[in-house]
Amino acid sequence: MALLILLPSACTGAPEGRRIITLNGAGATFPLPIYTEWIHLYSQQNPSVIINYQGIGSGGGQKAILDGTVDFAGSDSPLNEEHYRRMPDLQMLPMVAGAIVLAYNLEGVDSLVLDGPTAARIFMAEITRWNDAAIARLNPDAHLPDAPITVVHRSDGSGTTEIFTSYLAAVYPEWEEKVGVGKAVEWPVDKAGSGIGGKGNPGVAHAIQITPNSIGYLELSQALENDIPFADLINAAGKRVRANAETMQAAMAAMAGAFDERFTARIVNAPGENSWPIMGYTYLILHMEPEDCAKAKALADFIRWAITDEAAARKAAEMGYATLPPEVGERVLEKLAEIRCR
Amino acid sequence: MGGVRFEHRYTYRKAVNIIMLSTTGLLTLLALIPLFWVTGYVIVKGGRYLDLDFFTRLPAPLGQPGGGVLHAIEGSILIVALATLFSAPAGVLIGYYAARHPNTPLGMGVRFATDVLSGVPSIVVGLFVYGVVVVRLHTFSVLAGGVALAIIMLPTVIRSTEEMVKLVPPSLREAALALGAPEWRTAISVVLPAALEGIVTGVILGVARAAGETAPLLFTTLGNDNFEVIRLAKLAIGVGASPWEIARLILTQPVDALPLTLWKYSQQPYPERVNQAWAIALVLMMLVLGLNLMARVWLAYRRRR
Amino acid sequence: MGQQSNLKRFWRHGDALWEALLVALALAFLVLVLHIGWMLWQDSELSRRAFGWRFLIPTAISHWNPAKGLFQAWPSIYGTLVTSLVAIVLAVPISIGIAIFLAEICPPWLRLPLNYLVEMLAAVPSVVYGLWGIFVFLPTVAVSAGNFLAATLGKVPGLMALFHGPIPTSGLSRLGASFILTIMIIPTIAAVSRDVFLAIPREQREAALALGATHWEVIWDVLIPYGASGFLGAIILGLGRALGETMAVTMVIGNSVEGSYSLLRPGYTMASIIANEFAEAVKALHSSALMEIGLILFGITLLVNVMARILVWRVSSRVPGR
């Protein structure tokens, strides 16, 4: 039995504390900053559980858990039916929500506002210069340069992209027809020769930083942390809003009932005067019938901690994420209790 | 008049000669500019961010200052050591075989396969090891990274062994055989030691190349911010694990390596990470160039003796 | 006596075991290399069956759309070819110059340090070139060169498609990748060419010198034609390195599946699209398409290396006494 103890995925009846638990996960970069913080905090309280989360993109996380190469995955994009057929015991649990912002690099422009159709037309390459009439009309006071717009998008399969493209499709029907919604799409700006790809949210932030006159979509905390300016948006109610805790909570409250039977929800273009229009939950994907009980228990403990612990919630809010509404948190805890190891 | 033309022609030819010869010198200088530029920049930028923490601490959470790359240093050492363990003994024996049987189908096959493998892009080796090791072990791991880098190192080791064994005078081998030593003893205690300097040089060059490789690790080791051998071992000893179990635990963990971490950090918006990327570049350059220099100095020293 | 024959038997046994070990290892090595090719072939079956030749050849609009399951490799094949060819065009004159300098001109005391330096150039890890490329080289050299090319060649009718600007202000582009590749393949071509020069027999030089040729004429009219196939081999080896280079290129090429053919635009190469997308290729067809790109890379590098070996071997086998 001693030999079995440390097999990567052996179910052993070892007594508690008789083995080291290592939990390896990979996936979305959207929650990467908060996950690394949480893991850091948690490991100080529980030094015998070693958690590793690598930001390789939502698509990467889904592939890893489906190929069975990680213990859990992170994703902002729901699994599809084919994935559930391949692995029926997978469950997605929302962990935290975040906003996506349009971050830009424009010298001398500290404040910018865009509406949905204008944003979509920039990503369609229909608007190609910063001093285009459509942008100028919304920003009469900004000193917009007469320069071509470089559009930064993700080069990897990304849940952030899926949330963002679903927003563009919601506000600009032509986007749905010509481009579509997904983790990776064929960017019209690439065909037009004005697009650049960045790997992960950090890669996009980095590309925006090094590219003057660029714009790209980015998870809020990574724009805040790196002092990259981002645009205000005109929301579904026609009001100008800024991405912050208040507007995020408003959007989540407005779409609290949006969860489907797989426990996933889309919260883009939310109604309400004060709602930030581009938001998404980020999920952990785990097995409901895991082979390794000890690992499953440790993972459930970590998730429970992340959702209920006050310090964890404070950290999330500090960094620009929105914590789960209480009733959603309750449902996550219920799901955790249903985990049965094989 | 012909004389004048000849003079003219001669001057012209001399001028061309001097211009072209100095051009080659200038081209050599031109090609070395990037080397000095890269090295200088890496030393200046990276040197500023090298401190004790860099070598002794795990990464800080994203966006926070401080922390180090201990995880990647340990990972690199483990992966490269494993790769050397896998590739050096086997590579030396395969190279010896190719040198001893140059004209048999198998010998020619080995030589051809060595050429092919040395040309295969390292990313393709990563794809291969993902399918063969990672998916079967159900985890990204030190082990998979070691296998991938071993495949990268093999051609270098095989080729240098083969060339060196061929240079050993046949009389040496024949003398040993004539004294009644069997073939295997002759190989192990006469032929290979005679070729040792070249073989060791080949292995060191292979290690240097492997230590700087990133592409084969992308799909095999994934990365692990919390990989720390001593901590893992302490925890394992704490629960009464045997050495074998500890080794197993460590070898099946996902892991980072210096070049992989450098690649990840270079695409980050966080300034601390980018600074650390430069520091990693400095360490990597010193490591790789140092190994190269070591190989040469050692060779020169042995040759002199 | 009995003991002695036992010992003899053991030793003979030892030889059989030794031979068996060597043969087994050699065979295992062959199987390993074959297995790599075989796995790429097998795992790309889905993609080969779905797309056939359309996967490889240029079409009016090329798709690389994981969402819709449409994959055509042409843009990345083009990216690989164009960056490698530009790198070769830039690297060959410089490398041959270095080889001439090292083999024919350089004073002996300088030869050893210069040889070391050129080898150091080859030993710098590819990620380090990438890092330096992103932050130092691209924003300065590649951007200025790109702007210059866009303003000059970009206006020439036949070349417009190739040099259509503007280059992104970060310098992330096919041109940037070509420059980095140039730096990386120079040492390969230079080192092999230097060896070719050194392998050419003295008599060739002496005969020409005796006829009154200048040093340069000896090099240009005698040595270069004499070693031509060797230099070609060196160039092809450099090409092989450029085609397969992954990390540095992935870091500086901008990673975008573009319709444009321009050198000044971001693009993809075969190796960089694998590096970027394989880890997240959830769909079987997507990962199969990437495997097929791996297979093409495997095939191309195989071909290139075999050609180079044959050429280098031809020139060195012609040299007597080597």
Tab-separated table of C-alpha atoms in Angstrom, chain A:
chain	number	residue	atom	x	y	z
A	1	MET	CA	0.000	0.000	0.000
A	2	ALA	CA	2.843	2.302	0.749
A	3	LEU	CA	3.766	2.203	-2.911
A	4	LEU	CA	0.313	3.208	-3.948
A	5	ILE	CA	0.220	6.276	-1.798
A	6	LEU	CA	1.891	8.613	-4.167
A	7	LEU	CA	0.547	7.416	-7.465
A	8	PRO	CA	-0.678	10.440	-9.382
A	9	SER	CA	-4.252	9.277	-9.422
A	10	ALA	CA	-4.600	6.304	-7.141
A	11	CYS	CA	-7.518	6.018	-4.798
A	12	THR	CA	-6.029	4.916	-1.552
A	13	GLY	CA	-7.595	4.349	1.752
A	14	ALA	CA	-4.713	6.098	3.399
A	15	PRO	CA	-5.574	7.755	6.685
A	16	GLU	CA	-5.761	11.517	6.771
A	17	GLY	CA	-2.423	13.256	6.820
A	18	ARG	CA	-0.700	10.146	5.531
A	19	ARG	CA	0.059	11.750	2.182
A	20	ILE	CA	0.928	14.984	0.486
A	21	ILE	CA	-1.782	16.485	-1.626
A	22	THR	CA	-0.745	18.246	-4.780
A	23	LEU	CA	-3.512	19.809	-6.832
A	24	ASN	CA	-2.603	20.763	-10.364
A	25	GLY	CA	-4.835	22.943	-12.433
A	26	ALA	CA	-4.628	25.046	-15.553
A	27	GLY	CA	-6.801	27.250	-17.686
A	28	ALA	CA	-8.303	30.702	-17.904
A	29	THR	CA	-6.049	33.728	-17.457
A	30	PHE	CA	-9.065	35.925	-16.634
A	31	PRO	CA	-8.957	34.880	-12.932
A	32	LEU	CA	-5.196	34.234	-12.849
A	33	PRO	CA	-4.327	37.185	-10.567
A	34	ILE	CA	-6.979	36.332	-7.985
A	35	TYR	CA	-6.262	32.579	-8.121
A	36	THR	CA	-2.569	33.099	-7.482
A	37	GLU	CA	-3.466	35.360	-4.549
A	38	TRP	CA	-5.938	32.847	-3.151
A	39	ILE	CA	-3.477	29.992	-3.514
A	40	HIS	CA	-0.835	32.067	-1.791
A	41	LEU	CA	-3.165	32.894	1.129
A	42	TYR	CA	-4.513	29.364	1.379
A	43	SER	CA	-1.117	27.710	1.381
A	44	GLN	CA	-0.070	29.836	4.345
A	45	GLN	CA	-2.945	28.350	6.313
A	46	ASN	CA	-2.628	24.849	4.856
A	47	PRO	CA	1.028	24.213	4.103
A	48	SER	CA	0.536	20.525	3.361
A	49	VAL	CA	-1.703	21.171	0.345
A	50	ILE	CA	0.272	22.316	-2.655
A	51	ILE	CA	-1.867	23.955	-5.309
A	52	ASN	CA	-0.597	24.920	-8.731
A	53	TYR	CA	-2.641	26.907	-11.229
A	54	GLN	CA	-1.181	27.814	-14.623
A	55	GLY	CA	-2.823	30.398	-16.872
A	56	ILE	CA	-2.918	28.814	-20.310
A	57	GLY	CA	-6.314	30.061	-21.493
A	58	SER	CA	-9.819	28.628	-21.111
A	59	GLY	CA	-9.410	26.415	-24.164
A	60	GLY	CA	-6.208	25.051	-22.694
A	61	GLY	CA	-7.944	24.314	-19.403
A	62	GLN	CA	-10.759	22.455	-21.149
A	63	LYS	CA	-8.328	20.388	-23.211
A	64	ALA	CA	-6.266	19.571	-20.133
A	65	ILE	CA	-9.187	18.299	-18.060
A	66	LEU	CA	-10.642	16.371	-21.007
A	67	ASP	CA	-7.239	14.777	-21.712
A	68	GLY	CA	-7.041	13.963	-18.019
A	69	THR	CA	-3.748	15.769	-17.491
A	70	VAL	CA	-4.837	18.065	-14.623
A	71	ASP	CA	-6.862	17.708	-11.423
A	72	PHE	CA	-9.013	20.749	-12.124
A	73	ALA	CA	-9.312	23.408	-14.797
A	74	GLY	CA	-10.271	27.035	-15.009
A	75	SER	CA	-12.524	28.358	-17.756
A	76	ASP	CA	-14.641	31.408	-18.520
A	77	SER	CA	-16.321	29.556	-21.313
A	78	PRO	CA	-18.928	26.847	-20.757
A	79	LEU	CA	-18.170	23.284	-21.829
A	80	ASN	CA	-20.343	22.103	-24.694
A	81	GLU	CA	-22.492	19.006	-24.924
A	82	GLU	CA	-19.789	17.064	-26.720
A	83	HIS	CA	-17.438	17.663	-23.815
A	84	TYR	CA	-20.047	16.456	-21.310
A	85	ARG	CA	-20.548	13.332	-23.434
A	86	ARG	CA	-16.812	12.642	-23.337
A	87	MET	CA	-16.676	13.163	-19.576
A	88	PRO	CA	-20.125	13.113	-18.008
A	89	ASP	CA	-18.982	13.823	-14.458
A	90	LEU	CA	-17.533	17.264	-15.197
A	91	GLN	CA	-19.079	20.171	-13.329
A	92	MET	CA	-18.492	23.872	-13.737
A	93	LEU	CA	-18.611	26.009	-10.602
A	94	PRO	CA	-18.600	29.820	-10.779
A	95	MET	CA	-15.853	31.207	-8.553
A	96	VAL	CA	-15.882	34.926	-9.107
A	97	ALA	CA	-17.074	37.378	-11.727
A	98	GLY	CA	-15.119	39.987	-13.546
A	99	ALA	CA	-15.516	42.773	-16.026
A	100	ILE	CA	-13.975	42.988	-19.459
A	101	VAL	CA	-12.861	46.442	-20.476
A	102	LEU	CA	-11.630	48.019	-23.675
A	103	ALA	CA	-8.123	49.048	-22.747
A	104	TYR	CA	-6.213	51.424	-24.976
A	105	ASN	CA	-2.878	53.095	-25.505
A	106	LEU	CA	-3.398	56.654	-26.757
A	107	GLU	CA	-1.055	59.394	-25.805
A	108	GLY	CA	-2.825	62.339	-24.225
A	109	VAL	CA	-6.238	60.673	-24.009
A	110	ASP	CA	-7.143	59.984	-20.382
A	111	SER	CA	-10.823	59.472	-20.820
A	112	LEU	CA	-12.649	57.760	-23.633
A	113	VAL	CA	-16.193	56.561	-24.087
A	114	LEU	CA	-17.491	54.094	-26.642
A	115	ASP	CA	-20.852	52.568	-27.363
A	116	GLY	CA	-21.428	48.946	-28.371
A	117	PRO	CA	-21.831	49.446	-32.123
A	118	THR	CA	-18.736	51.668	-32.297
A	119	ALA	CA	-16.689	49.088	-30.413
A	120	ALA	CA	-17.986	46.353	-32.708
A	121	ARG	CA	-17.188	48.397	-35.803
A	122	ILE	CA	-13.635	48.945	-34.567
A	123	PHE	CA	-13.231	45.177	-34.202
A	124	MET	CA	-14.908	44.678	-37.597
A	125	ALA	CA	-12.276	46.998	-39.120
A	126	GLU	CA	-15.082	49.261	-40.333
A	127	ILE	CA	-13.646	52.024	-38.197
A	128	THR	CA	-9.912	52.096	-38.801
A	129	ARG	CA	-8.709	55.498	-37.601
A	130	TRP	CA	-8.883	57.124	-34.184
A	131	ASN	CA	-10.318	60.370	-35.487
A	132	ASP	CA	-13.217	58.589	-37.198
A	133	ALA	CA	-16.463	60.543	-36.937
A	134	ALA	CA	-18.146	57.817	-34.872
A	135	ILE	CA	-15.509	57.987	-32.142
A	136	ALA	CA	-15.200	61.754	-32.341
A	137	ARG	CA	-18.965	62.200	-31.927
A	138	LEU	CA	-18.859	60.287	-28.625
A	139	ASN	CA	-15.712	62.074	-27.436
A	140	PRO	CA	-15.991	65.687	-28.452
A	141	ASP	CA	-13.408	66.784	-25.875
A	142	ALA	CA	-10.763	64.142	-26.459
A	143	HIS	CA	-7.754	64.920	-28.584
A	144	LEU	CA	-8.013	61.971	-30.961
A	145	PRO	CA	-4.948	61.414	-33.147
A	146	ASP	CA	-5.164	61.024	-36.899
A	147	ALA	CA	-3.645	57.554	-36.665
A	148	PRO	CA	-4.669	54.037	-37.654
A	149	ILE	CA	-6.131	51.867	-34.890
A	150	THR	CA	-4.191	48.698	-34.044
A	151	VAL	CA	-6.564	46.162	-32.538
A	152	VAL	CA	-5.196	43.666	-30.018
A	153	HIS	CA	-7.007	40.392	-29.537
A	154	ARG	CA	-6.247	37.018	-28.039
A	155	SER	CA	-4.140	34.585	-30.014
A	156	ASP	CA	-5.185	31.622	-27.872
A	157	GLY	CA	-8.558	30.020	-27.314
A	158	SER	CA	-10.090	32.189	-24.674
A	159	GLY	CA	-13.203	32.460	-22.569
A	160	THR	CA	-12.561	36.189	-22.400
A	161	THR	CA	-12.879	36.241	-26.183
A	162	GLU	CA	-16.099	34.267	-25.977
A	163	ILE	CA	-17.640	36.698	-23.500
A	164	PHE	CA	-16.441	39.684	-25.505
A	165	THR	CA	-17.638	38.362	-28.870
A	166	SER	CA	-21.017	37.482	-27.376
A	167	TYR	CA	-21.258	41.107	-26.276
A	168	LEU	CA	-20.360	42.366	-29.749
A	169	ALA	CA	-22.956	40.022	-31.256
A	170	ALA	CA	-25.563	41.306	-28.810
A	171	VAL	CA	-25.000	44.967	-29.653
A	172	TYR	CA	-24.175	44.678	-33.355
A	173	PRO	CA	-26.103	41.975	-35.258
A	174	GLU	CA	-23.700	42.060	-38.183
A	175	TRP	CA	-20.986	40.681	-35.889
A	176	GLU	CA	-23.066	37.564	-35.291
A	177	GLU	CA	-23.592	37.090	-39.039
A	178	LYS	CA	-20.083	37.749	-40.282
A	179	VAL	CA	-17.823	36.674	-37.425
A	180	GLY	CA	-19.715	34.778	-34.767
A	181	VAL	CA	-19.146	34.008	-31.117
A	182	GLY	CA	-16.480	31.698	-29.754
A	183	LYS	CA	-13.238	31.132	-27.870
A	184	ALA	CA	-11.347	31.872	-31.073
A	185	VAL	CA	-12.793	33.631	-34.094
A	186	GLU	CA	-11.471	34.840	-37.428
A	187	TRP	CA	-10.807	38.471	-36.654
A	188	PRO	CA	-11.835	40.883	-39.418
A	189	VAL	CA	-9.061	43.206	-38.196
A	190	ASP	CA	-6.524	40.485	-39.030
A	191	LYS	CA	-7.824	40.228	-42.561
A	192	ALA	CA	-7.610	43.998	-42.797
A	193	GLY	CA	-4.054	43.910	-41.542
A	194	SER	CA	-4.540	45.896	-38.376
A	195	GLY	CA	-4.799	43.131	-35.774
A	196	ILE	CA	-2.245	41.742	-33.348
A	197	GLY	CA	-2.588	38.628	-31.211
A	198	GLY	CA	-1.532	38.379	-27.572
A	199	LYS	CA	-1.338	35.196	-25.539
A	200	GLY	CA	-3.557	35.240	-22.499
A	201	ASN	CA	-4.938	38.334	-20.819
A	202	PRO	CA	-1.392	39.215	-19.737
A	203	GLY	CA	-0.242	38.925	-23.370
A	204	VAL	CA	-2.976	41.311	-24.518
A	205	ALA	CA	-2.121	43.798	-21.775
A	206	HIS	CA	1.521	43.552	-22.752
A	207	ALA	CA	0.776	44.051	-26.453
A	208	ILE	CA	-1.331	47.133	-25.691
A	209	GLN	CA	1.474	48.545	-23.549
A	210	ILE	CA	4.068	48.219	-26.283
A	211	THR	CA	1.817	49.324	-29.160
A	212	PRO	CA	0.906	53.018	-29.374
A	213	ASN	CA	-2.571	53.767	-30.804
A	214	SER	CA	-3.860	50.311	-29.927
A	215	ILE	CA	-7.040	49.057	-28.299
A	216	GLY	CA	-7.931	45.615	-26.979
A	217	TYR	CA	-10.251	43.770	-24.619
A	218	LEU	CA	-8.884	42.883	-21.243
A	219	GLU	CA	-9.987	41.597	-17.864
A	220	LEU	CA	-10.439	44.566	-15.520
A	221	SER	CA	-7.982	43.732	-12.712
A	222	GLN	CA	-5.131	43.362	-15.181
A	223	ALA	CA	-5.854	46.797	-16.609
A	224	LEU	CA	-6.074	48.340	-13.123
A	225	GLU	CA	-2.960	46.613	-11.827
A	226	ASN	CA	-0.894	47.828	-14.770
A	227	ASP	CA	-2.367	51.309	-15.072
A	228	ILE	CA	-3.629	50.753	-18.577
A	229	PRO	CA	-6.478	53.211	-19.272
A	230	PHE	CA	-9.786	51.748	-20.405
A	231	ALA	CA	-12.866	53.199	-22.000
A	232	ASP	CA	-16.257	53.857	-20.416
A	233	LEU	CA	-19.139	52.239	-22.227
A	234	ILE	CA	-22.689	53.185	-23.059
A	235	ASN	CA	-24.784	50.312	-21.631
A	236	ALA	CA	-28.059	48.775	-22.733
A	237	ALA	CA	-30.013	51.486	-20.935
A	238	GLY	CA	-28.100	54.121	-22.894
A	239	LYS	CA	-26.138	55.359	-19.882
A	240	ARG	CA	-22.416	55.991	-19.713
A	241	VAL	CA	-20.861	53.652	-17.109
A	242	ARG	CA	-17.409	53.054	-15.732
A	243	ALA	CA	-16.194	49.557	-14.811
A	244	ASN	CA	-16.087	49.231	-11.015
A	245	ALA	CA	-17.484	47.153	-8.166
A	246	GLU	CA	-20.792	48.985	-8.198
A	247	THR	CA	-21.535	48.601	-11.907
A	248	MET	CA	-20.423	44.964	-11.820
A	249	GLN	CA	-22.728	44.121	-8.915
A	250	ALA	CA	-25.565	45.945	-10.687
A	251	ALA	CA	-25.099	43.830	-13.804
A	252	MET	CA	-24.926	40.603	-11.789
A	253	ALA	CA	-28.052	41.506	-9.856
A	254	ALA	CA	-29.883	42.352	-13.062
A	255	MET	CA	-29.089	38.919	-14.499
A	256	ALA	CA	-29.170	36.794	-11.335
A	257	GLY	CA	-31.593	34.333	-12.896
A	258	ALA	CA	-29.473	33.697	-15.957
A	259	PHE	CA	-27.989	30.366	-14.827
A	260	ASP	CA	-28.837	27.350	-16.961
A	261	GLU	CA	-29.122	23.728	-15.836
A	262	ARG	CA	-25.334	23.281	-16.195
A	263	PHE	CA	-24.828	26.123	-13.706
A	264	THR	CA	-23.346	28.476	-16.274
A	265	ALA	CA	-24.578	31.936	-17.172
A	266	ARG	CA	-23.829	34.749	-19.530
A	267	ILE	CA	-24.036	38.302	-18.184
A	268	VAL	CA	-23.444	40.564	-21.161
A	269	ASN	CA	-25.408	43.641	-22.152
A	270	ALA	CA	-27.290	43.503	-18.856
A	271	PRO	CA	-30.331	45.791	-18.457
A	272	GLY	CA	-30.362	48.470	-15.783
A	273	GLU	CA	-29.070	52.013	-15.765
A	274	ASN	CA	-26.006	51.231	-13.722
A	275	SER	CA	-24.944	47.887	-15.263
A	276	TRP	CA	-21.492	47.311	-16.736
A	277	PRO	CA	-22.267	45.634	-20.060
A	278	ILE	CA	-19.382	43.152	-20.546
A	279	MET	CA	-19.110	40.724	-17.654
A	280	GLY	CA	-18.577	37.085	-17.100
A	281	TYR	CA	-18.296	34.475	-14.414
A	282	THR	CA	-15.144	32.452	-14.325
A	283	TYR	CA	-15.512	28.793	-13.448
A	284	LEU	CA	-13.540	25.923	-12.040
A	285	ILE	CA	-14.122	22.641	-13.827
A	286	LEU	CA	-13.884	19.571	-11.638
A	287	HIS	CA	-14.954	15.950	-11.501
A	288	MET	CA	-18.100	15.076	-9.568
A	289	GLU	CA	-17.009	11.424	-9.410
A	290	PRO	CA	-13.267	11.717	-8.944
A	291	GLU	CA	-10.950	8.732	-8.675
A	292	ASP	CA	-8.757	10.213	-5.995
A	293	CYS	CA	-10.815	10.956	-2.898
A	294	ALA	CA	-8.130	12.718	-0.954
A	295	LYS	CA	-7.430	15.124	-3.801
A	296	ALA	CA	-11.136	15.712	-4.367
A	297	LYS	CA	-11.627	16.532	-0.709
A	298	ALA	CA	-8.694	18.937	-0.673
A	299	LEU	CA	-9.987	20.662	-3.797
A	300	ALA	CA	-13.487	20.994	-2.335
A	301	ASP	CA	-11.976	22.445	0.854
A	302	PHE	CA	-10.089	25.024	-1.157
A	303	ILE	CA	-13.157	26.050	-3.141
A	304	ARG	CA	-15.259	26.264	0.005
A	305	TRP	CA	-12.606	28.471	1.554
A	306	ALA	CA	-12.364	30.720	-1.520
A	307	ILE	CA	-16.111	31.284	-1.572
A	308	THR	CA	-16.782	31.704	2.116
A	309	ASP	CA	-13.606	33.169	3.605
A	310	GLU	CA	-13.726	36.848	4.325
A	311	ALA	CA	-10.101	37.561	3.549
A	312	ALA	CA	-10.491	35.794	0.198
A	313	ALA	CA	-13.516	37.903	-0.676
A	314	ARG	CA	-11.779	41.088	0.414
A	315	LYS	CA	-8.803	40.296	-1.779
A	316	ALA	CA	-11.064	39.685	-4.777
A	317	ALA	CA	-12.882	42.970	-4.334
A	318	GLU	CA	-9.601	44.810	-3.863
A	319	MET	CA	-8.307	43.499	-7.155
A	320	GLY	CA	-11.375	44.474	-9.150
A	321	TYR	CA	-13.336	41.224	-9.227
A	322	ALA	CA	-16.940	40.823	-8.117
A	323	THR	CA	-17.657	38.111	-5.575
A	324	LEU	CA	-20.552	35.736	-6.105
A	325	PRO	CA	-24.040	36.826	-5.049
A	326	PRO	CA	-24.944	34.893	-1.856
A	327	GLU	CA	-27.494	32.607	-3.503
A	328	VAL	CA	-24.981	31.588	-6.181
A	329	GLY	CA	-22.392	30.890	-3.482
A	330	GLU	CA	-24.940	28.685	-1.699
A	331	ARG	CA	-25.484	26.648	-4.848
A	332	VAL	CA	-21.738	26.145	-5.254
A	333	LEU	CA	-21.519	24.791	-1.705
A	334	GLU	CA	-24.426	22.431	-2.423
A	335	LYS	CA	-22.638	21.140	-5.521
A	336	LEU	CA	-19.464	20.560	-3.515
A	337	ALA	CA	-21.408	18.423	-1.076
A	338	GLU	CA	-22.580	16.226	-3.945
A	339	ILE	CA	-19.091	15.120	-4.948
A	340	ARG	CA	-18.849	11.332	-4.610
A	341	CYS	CA	-15.569	9.619	-5.132
A	342	ARG	CA	-15.477	6.404	-7.032
